[in-house]
XYZ file of C-alpha atoms in Angstrom:
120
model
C -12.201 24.065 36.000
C -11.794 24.138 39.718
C -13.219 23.163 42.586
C -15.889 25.097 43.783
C -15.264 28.333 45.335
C -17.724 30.449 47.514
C -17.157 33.988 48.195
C -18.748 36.797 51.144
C -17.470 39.665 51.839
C -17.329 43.667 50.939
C -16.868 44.653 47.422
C -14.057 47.120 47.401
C -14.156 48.380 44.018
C -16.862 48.055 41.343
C -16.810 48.536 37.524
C -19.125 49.328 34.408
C -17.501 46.522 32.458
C -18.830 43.662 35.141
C -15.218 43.120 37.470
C -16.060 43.568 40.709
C -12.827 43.088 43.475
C -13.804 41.684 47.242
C -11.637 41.960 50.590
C -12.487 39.181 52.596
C -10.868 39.161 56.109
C -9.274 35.678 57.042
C -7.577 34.423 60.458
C -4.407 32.212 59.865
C -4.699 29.605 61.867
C -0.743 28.846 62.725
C -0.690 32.273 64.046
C -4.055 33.865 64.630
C -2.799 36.642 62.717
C -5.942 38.335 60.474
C -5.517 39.359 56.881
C -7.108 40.263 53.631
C -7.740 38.006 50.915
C -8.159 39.558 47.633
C -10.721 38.313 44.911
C -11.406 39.774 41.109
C -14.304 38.606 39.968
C -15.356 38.991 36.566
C -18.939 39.059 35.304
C -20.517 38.915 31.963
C -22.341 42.262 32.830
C -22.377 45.225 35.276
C -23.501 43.723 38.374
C -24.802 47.554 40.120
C -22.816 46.660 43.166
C -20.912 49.649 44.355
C -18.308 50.218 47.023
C -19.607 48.985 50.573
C -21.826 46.453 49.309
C -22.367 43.067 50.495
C -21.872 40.457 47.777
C -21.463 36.529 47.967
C -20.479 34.685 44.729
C -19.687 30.842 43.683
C -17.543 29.628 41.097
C -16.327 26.491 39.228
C -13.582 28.692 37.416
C -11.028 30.505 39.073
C -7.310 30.499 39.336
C -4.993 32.771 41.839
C -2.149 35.019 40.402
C 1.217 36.421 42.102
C 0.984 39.830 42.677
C 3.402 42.999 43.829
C 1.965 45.369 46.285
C 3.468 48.634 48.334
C 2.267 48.222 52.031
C 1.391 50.845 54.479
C 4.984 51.083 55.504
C 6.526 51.649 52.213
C 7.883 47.968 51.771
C 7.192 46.053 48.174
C 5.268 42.556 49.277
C 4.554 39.839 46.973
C 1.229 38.787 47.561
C -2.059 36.090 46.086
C -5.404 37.296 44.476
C -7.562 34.738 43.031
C -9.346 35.310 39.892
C -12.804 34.208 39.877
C -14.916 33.313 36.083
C -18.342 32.876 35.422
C -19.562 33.679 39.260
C -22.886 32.849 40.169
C -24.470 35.813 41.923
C -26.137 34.605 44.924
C -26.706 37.824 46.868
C -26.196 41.594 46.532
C -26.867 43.567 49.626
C -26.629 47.615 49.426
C -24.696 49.180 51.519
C -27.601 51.963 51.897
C -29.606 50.968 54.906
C -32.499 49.028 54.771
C -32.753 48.184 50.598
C -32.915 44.827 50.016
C -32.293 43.696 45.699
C -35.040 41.063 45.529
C -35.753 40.326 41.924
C -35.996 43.320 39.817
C -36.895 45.300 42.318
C -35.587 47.184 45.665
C -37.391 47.535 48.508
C -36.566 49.734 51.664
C -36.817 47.458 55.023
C -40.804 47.676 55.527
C -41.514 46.340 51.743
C -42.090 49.833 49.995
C -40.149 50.004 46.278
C -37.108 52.369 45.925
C -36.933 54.328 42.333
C -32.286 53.728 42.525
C -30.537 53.957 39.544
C -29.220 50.717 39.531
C -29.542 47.182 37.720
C -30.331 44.956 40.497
């Protein structure tokens, strides 16, 4: 167990088996410099978000790991991601305009239900 950790941001990749991985743009505050933050979160279920998506989690149980990385100029970094358990779900936005997940069901902007094929 952790401290608590609460996550926004844009899911980045999605998968059938529950993980879902998060960007989440951060300024460093020695330099002002912005960066991406990586996050794997791993549910207990498929979650239905998909790429684009707006997702916030919390968590009790997470840990970060040391990863390896080729950047954009061909360079091998070493880089952080942090490893999130048993999230908490607290909101699920589509990326589609205008559908909400509220409940079981998905709505379009004005309150009318959506027929998606997804588990909201």
């Amino acid at each position: 167990m952790s401290e608590k950790i609460i996550i926004a941001g844009e899911v980045a990749s999605a998968t059938d088996r529950g993980m879902v991985s998060i960007w989440v743009r951060k300024t460093l505050k020695k330099t002002g410099r912005e960066i991406f933050k990586k996050y794997v979160v791993w549910f207990d279920a498929p979650t239905g978000a998909q790429k684009g998506d707006f997702i916030e989690i919390e968590s009790n149980d997470w840990y970060e790991k040391e990863t390896t990385y080729t950047s954009s100029d061909g360079l091998e970094k070493t880089g952080r991601e942090t490893h999130i358990n048993e999230p908490l779900l607290i909101t699920l936005r589509s990326a589609i305009p205008n559908l909400v997940a509220n409940g079981s069901n998905v709505t379009n902007g004005d309150g009318s239900e959506v027929a998606i094929d997804a588990p909201f």
